Amino acid sequence: LAEEKTYVGSESCKACHEQQHDNFMKFSKKAHSFNNIKKMEEKLSPEEYQTCFECHTTGYNKKGGFISESQTPGLKNPGCEVCHGPGSLHAKSEDPDDIVREVTMENCNTCHSEDRIDAFDFKPLLYGGAH
């Protein structure tokens, strides 16, 4: 039985991918976007607020993903694994085949659907200089 991949958080990626991690944290607005939804929390119903987690956290509603700020603080912002998939196996093995290496627009469409692009006027990180 193959081990199931789980989320480890972007800090785990930093050890081997320091430059990419630092560039992402410095240049990507999404890397700190949980703060944006926190500011809106009072204006939203609890249900509406929770839907924000789908795009503004790592692995929300997925096994081993974001649960809450207190339970999974390392996953409260979108990080490396939003685009590259759960990193537990790759972190252990360091095998490039254990992670999504070639990110395509198809990977981006989970959050960057046409509806959301129109509603929030943003571009996928693939075009935003994430690394």
CSV table of C-alpha atoms in Angstrom, one decimal:
chain,number,residue,atom,x,y,z
A,1,LEU,CA,0.0,0.0,0.0
A,2,ALA,CA,1.4,3.4,-1.0
A,3,GLU,CA,1.7,6.0,1.7
A,4,GLU,CA,-0.8,8.8,1.3
A,5,LYS,CA,0.6,12.3,0.7
A,6,THR,CA,-0.2,14.9,3.3
A,7,TYR,CA,0.4,18.6,3.7
A,8,VAL,CA,3.6,19.7,5.5
A,9,GLY,CA,3.5,23.5,5.1
A,10,SER,CA,5.9,25.8,3.2
A,11,GLU,CA,8.4,26.1,6.0
A,12,SER,CA,9.2,22.4,5.3
A,13,CYS,CA,10.0,23.3,1.7
A,14,LYS,CA,12.4,26.1,2.7
A,15,ALA,CA,15.2,23.8,3.8
A,16,CYS,CA,15.9,22.6,0.2
A,17,HIS,CA,14.2,25.4,-1.8
A,18,GLU,CA,15.2,28.5,0.1
A,19,GLN,CA,15.4,30.9,-2.8
A,20,GLN,CA,12.0,29.8,-4.3
A,21,HIS,CA,10.4,30.0,-0.8
A,22,ASP,CA,11.9,33.5,-0.1
A,23,ASN,CA,10.8,34.8,-3.5
A,24,PHE,CA,7.3,33.4,-3.0
A,25,MET,CA,7.0,35.0,0.5
A,26,LYS,CA,8.4,38.3,-0.7
A,27,PHE,CA,6.7,38.7,-4.1
A,28,SER,CA,3.5,36.8,-4.0
A,29,LYS,CA,0.4,38.6,-2.5
A,30,LYS,CA,-1.2,35.2,-2.0
A,31,ALA,CA,1.5,34.1,0.4
A,32,HIS,CA,-0.1,36.4,3.0
A,33,SER,CA,-3.6,36.4,1.8
A,34,PHE,CA,-5.2,34.9,5.0
A,35,ASN,CA,-4.8,38.4,6.5
A,36,ASN,CA,-7.1,39.7,3.7
A,37,ILE,CA,-9.9,37.3,4.6
A,38,LYS,CA,-9.5,37.9,8.3
A,39,LYS,CA,-10.2,41.6,7.7
A,40,MET,CA,-13.4,40.7,6.0
A,41,GLU,CA,-14.6,38.1,8.6
A,42,GLU,CA,-17.0,40.5,10.4
A,43,LYS,CA,-18.7,41.4,7.1
A,44,LEU,CA,-19.3,37.7,6.1
A,45,SER,CA,-21.5,35.0,7.5
A,46,PRO,CA,-19.5,32.0,9.0
A,47,GLU,CA,-20.4,30.0,5.9
A,48,GLU,CA,-19.2,32.7,3.5
A,49,TYR,CA,-16.0,33.1,5.5
A,50,GLN,CA,-15.3,29.4,5.4
A,51,THR,CA,-15.6,29.4,1.6
A,52,CYS,CA,-12.6,31.8,1.5
A,53,PHE,CA,-10.5,29.0,3.0
A,54,GLU,CA,-10.8,27.1,-0.3
A,55,CYS,CA,-8.4,29.5,-2.0
A,56,HIS,CA,-6.7,31.4,0.9
A,57,THR,CA,-5.3,28.4,2.8
A,58,THR,CA,-3.4,25.2,2.0
A,59,GLY,CA,-5.3,22.0,1.7
A,60,TYR,CA,-8.6,23.1,3.1
A,61,ASN,CA,-11.2,20.3,3.1
A,62,LYS,CA,-8.5,17.8,2.1
A,63,LYS,CA,-6.9,15.2,4.3
A,64,GLY,CA,-4.1,16.8,6.3
A,65,GLY,CA,-4.9,20.3,5.1
A,66,PHE,CA,-5.9,23.5,6.9
A,67,ILE,CA,-8.4,23.1,9.7
A,68,SER,CA,-8.1,26.3,11.7
A,69,GLU,CA,-5.6,29.0,12.7
A,70,SER,CA,-5.0,27.4,16.0
A,71,GLN,CA,-4.9,23.7,14.8
A,72,THR,CA,-2.9,24.2,11.6
A,73,PRO,CA,-1.2,27.6,11.7
A,74,GLY,CA,1.5,26.5,9.1
A,75,LEU,CA,-1.3,26.0,6.5
A,76,LYS,CA,-3.3,29.2,7.1
A,77,ASN,CA,-1.9,30.9,4.0
A,78,PRO,CA,-1.7,29.4,0.5
A,79,GLY,CA,1.8,28.0,0.1
A,80,CYS,CA,3.9,25.8,-2.1
A,81,GLU,CA,1.6,22.9,-1.8
A,82,VAL,CA,-1.4,24.7,-3.3
A,83,CYS,CA,0.3,24.5,-6.6
A,84,HIS,CA,2.7,21.6,-6.1
A,85,GLY,CA,0.5,19.2,-4.2
A,86,PRO,CA,0.9,17.7,-0.7
A,87,GLY,CA,4.6,17.5,0.1
A,88,SER,CA,5.1,14.8,2.7
A,89,LEU,CA,6.5,12.1,0.5
A,90,HIS,CA,8.7,14.5,-1.4
A,91,ALA,CA,10.0,16.0,1.9
A,92,LYS,CA,11.0,12.5,3.0
A,93,SER,CA,12.3,11.1,-0.2
A,94,GLU,CA,13.6,14.3,-1.9
A,95,ASP,CA,12.4,12.5,-5.1
A,96,PRO,CA,11.2,15.1,-7.7
A,97,ASP,CA,8.6,12.5,-8.9
A,98,ASP,CA,6.9,12.8,-5.5
A,99,ILE,CA,5.7,16.3,-6.1
A,100,VAL,CA,4.0,18.3,-9.0
A,101,ARG,CA,7.0,19.9,-10.7
A,102,GLU,CA,5.5,21.3,-13.8
A,103,VAL,CA,2.6,23.5,-12.8
A,104,THR,CA,0.2,24.3,-15.6
A,105,MET,CA,-2.9,26.4,-15.9
A,106,GLU,CA,-5.0,23.3,-15.1
A,107,ASN,CA,-3.4,23.3,-11.6
A,108,CYS,CA,-4.3,27.0,-11.2
A,109,ASN,CA,-7.9,26.6,-12.3
A,110,THR,CA,-9.0,25.2,-8.9
A,111,CYS,CA,-8.9,28.7,-7.5
A,112,HIS,CA,-8.4,30.8,-10.5
A,113,SER,CA,-11.7,29.9,-12.2
A,114,GLU,CA,-13.2,32.4,-14.7
A,115,ASP,CA,-15.8,33.4,-12.1
A,116,ARG,CA,-13.2,34.2,-9.5
A,117,ILE,CA,-11.0,36.0,-11.9
A,118,ASP,CA,-13.9,38.3,-12.8
A,119,ALA,CA,-15.0,38.8,-9.2
A,120,PHE,CA,-11.6,39.4,-7.7
A,121,ASP,CA,-9.5,40.7,-10.7
A,122,PHE,CA,-6.4,38.6,-10.1
A,123,LYS,CA,-4.0,36.5,-12.2
A,124,PRO,CA,-2.7,33.0,-11.3
A,125,LEU,CA,0.7,32.8,-9.6
A,126,LEU,CA,2.0,31.1,-12.8
A,127,TYR,CA,2.0,34.6,-14.2
A,128,GLY,CA,2.8,36.5,-11.0
A,129,GLY,CA,6.4,35.6,-10.5
A,130,ALA,CA,5.8,33.2,-7.6
A,131,HIS,CA,9.4,32.0,-8.1
